[in-house]
Amino acid sequence: MFATLRAARDARLMATDKYMLSDYPIGEADLVAVRAYRAALRDLPEQHGAPWDGGGDATPWPIMPEV
């Protein structure tokens, strides 16, 4: 189940990769929020209770900031 959780987490990380490009038009406050979101995603498999349901509805996904 950890592999499934990590695959779901990796998909969410890839969806935010564009914000990390140096030429992407994003404000500093939004960039800080996206970085915090990505850090929370990276830390998710280490949280107590992981892998929950392998990345499904029972997984406590962090909230993607509106950018």
PDB file of C-alpha atoms in Angstrom:
ATOM      1  CA  MET A   1       0.000   0.000   0.000  1.00  0.00           C
ATOM      2  CA  PHE A   2       2.947   2.327   0.508  1.00  0.00           C
ATOM      3  CA  ALA A   3       3.771   2.080  -3.203  1.00  0.00           C
ATOM      4  CA  THR A   4       0.215   3.113  -4.072  1.00  0.00           C
ATOM      5  CA  LEU A   5       0.353   5.995  -1.589  1.00  0.00           C
ATOM      6  CA  ARG A   6       3.674   7.192  -2.983  1.00  0.00           C
ATOM      7  CA  ALA A   7       2.396   6.967  -6.572  1.00  0.00           C
ATOM      8  CA  ALA A   8      -0.652   9.091  -5.683  1.00  0.00           C
ATOM      9  CA  ARG A   9       1.591  11.522  -3.795  1.00  0.00           C
ATOM     10  CA  ASP A  10       4.030  11.724  -6.711  1.00  0.00           C
ATOM     11  CA  ALA A  11       1.181  12.599  -9.093  1.00  0.00           C
ATOM     12  CA  ARG A  12       0.228  15.518  -6.839  1.00  0.00           C
ATOM     13  CA  LEU A  13       3.859  16.650  -6.703  1.00  0.00           C
ATOM     14  CA  MET A  14       4.151  16.500 -10.501  1.00  0.00           C
ATOM     15  CA  ALA A  15       1.013  18.640 -10.809  1.00  0.00           C
ATOM     16  CA  THR A  16       2.860  21.424  -8.969  1.00  0.00           C
ATOM     17  CA  ASP A  17       6.233  21.086 -10.713  1.00  0.00           C
ATOM     18  CA  LYS A  18       5.432  23.996 -13.035  1.00  0.00           C
ATOM     19  CA  TYR A  19       5.303  26.392 -10.075  1.00  0.00           C
ATOM     20  CA  MET A  20       8.928  25.576  -9.271  1.00  0.00           C
ATOM     21  CA  LEU A  21      10.224  26.739 -12.659  1.00  0.00           C
ATOM     22  CA  SER A  22      12.196  29.948 -12.338  1.00  0.00           C
ATOM     23  CA  ASP A  23      10.291  31.618 -15.191  1.00  0.00           C
ATOM     24  CA  TYR A  24       6.786  30.669 -13.989  1.00  0.00           C
ATOM     25  CA  PRO A  25       4.814  33.835 -13.131  1.00  0.00           C
ATOM     26  CA  ILE A  26       4.005  33.313  -9.453  1.00  0.00           C
ATOM     27  CA  GLY A  27       4.133  35.739  -6.535  1.00  0.00           C
ATOM     28  CA  GLU A  28       6.437  35.160  -3.586  1.00  0.00           C
ATOM     29  CA  ALA A  29       3.583  34.444  -1.144  1.00  0.00           C
ATOM     30  CA  ASP A  30       2.072  31.868  -3.504  1.00  0.00           C
ATOM     31  CA  LEU A  31       5.481  30.281  -4.060  1.00  0.00           C
ATOM     32  CA  VAL A  32       5.994  29.913  -0.308  1.00  0.00           C
ATOM     33  CA  ALA A  33       2.546  28.296  -0.002  1.00  0.00           C
ATOM     34  CA  VAL A  34       3.238  25.845  -2.842  1.00  0.00           C
ATOM     35  CA  ARG A  35       6.612  24.935  -1.330  1.00  0.00           C
ATOM     36  CA  ALA A  36       4.930  24.211   2.018  1.00  0.00           C
ATOM     37  CA  TYR A  37       2.307  22.083   0.259  1.00  0.00           C
ATOM     38  CA  ARG A  38       5.005  20.113  -1.566  1.00  0.00           C
ATOM     39  CA  ALA A  39       6.920  19.588   1.683  1.00  0.00           C
ATOM     40  CA  ALA A  40       3.747  18.264   3.335  1.00  0.00           C
ATOM     41  CA  LEU A  41       3.255  15.868   0.422  1.00  0.00           C
ATOM     42  CA  ARG A  42       6.844  14.630   0.677  1.00  0.00           C
ATOM     43  CA  ASP A  43       6.425  14.069   4.431  1.00  0.00           C
ATOM     44  CA  LEU A  44       3.078  12.269   4.115  1.00  0.00           C
ATOM     45  CA  PRO A  45       4.410   8.661   3.996  1.00  0.00           C
ATOM     46  CA  GLU A  46       6.208   9.262   7.306  1.00  0.00           C
ATOM     47  CA  GLN A  47       3.061  10.377   9.172  1.00  0.00           C
ATOM     48  CA  HIS A  48       1.458   8.205  11.843  1.00  0.00           C
ATOM     49  CA  GLY A  49      -1.107   5.892  10.305  1.00  0.00           C
ATOM     50  CA  ALA A  50       0.427   5.721   6.829  1.00  0.00           C
ATOM     51  CA  PRO A  51      -0.368   4.203   4.373  1.00  0.00           C
ATOM     52  CA  TRP A  52      -4.042   4.585   5.431  1.00  0.00           C
ATOM     53  CA  ASP A  53      -5.905   3.285   2.375  1.00  0.00           C
ATOM     54  CA  GLY A  54      -3.034   3.647  -0.093  1.00  0.00           C
ATOM     55  CA  GLY A  55      -3.809   7.183  -1.199  1.00  0.00           C
ATOM     56  CA  GLY A  56      -7.584   7.038  -1.278  1.00  0.00           C
ATOM     57  CA  ASP A  57     -10.252   8.986   0.574  1.00  0.00           C
ATOM     58  CA  ALA A  58      -8.925   8.076   4.035  1.00  0.00           C
ATOM     59  CA  THR A  59      -5.540   9.672   3.294  1.00  0.00           C
ATOM     60  CA  PRO A  60      -5.141  13.081   4.999  1.00  0.00           C
ATOM     61  CA  TRP A  61      -3.972  14.921   1.885  1.00  0.00           C
ATOM     62  CA  PRO A  62      -2.712  18.464   2.434  1.00  0.00           C
ATOM     63  CA  ILE A  63      -4.772  21.178   0.760  1.00  0.00           C
ATOM     64  CA  MET A  64      -3.303  22.608  -2.442  1.00  0.00           C
ATOM     65  CA  PRO A  65      -3.139  26.395  -2.108  1.00  0.00           C
ATOM     66  CA  GLU A  66      -5.014  28.476  -4.655  1.00  0.00           C
ATOM     67  CA  VAL A  67      -2.433  30.127  -6.886  1.00  0.00           C
TER      68      VAL A  67
END
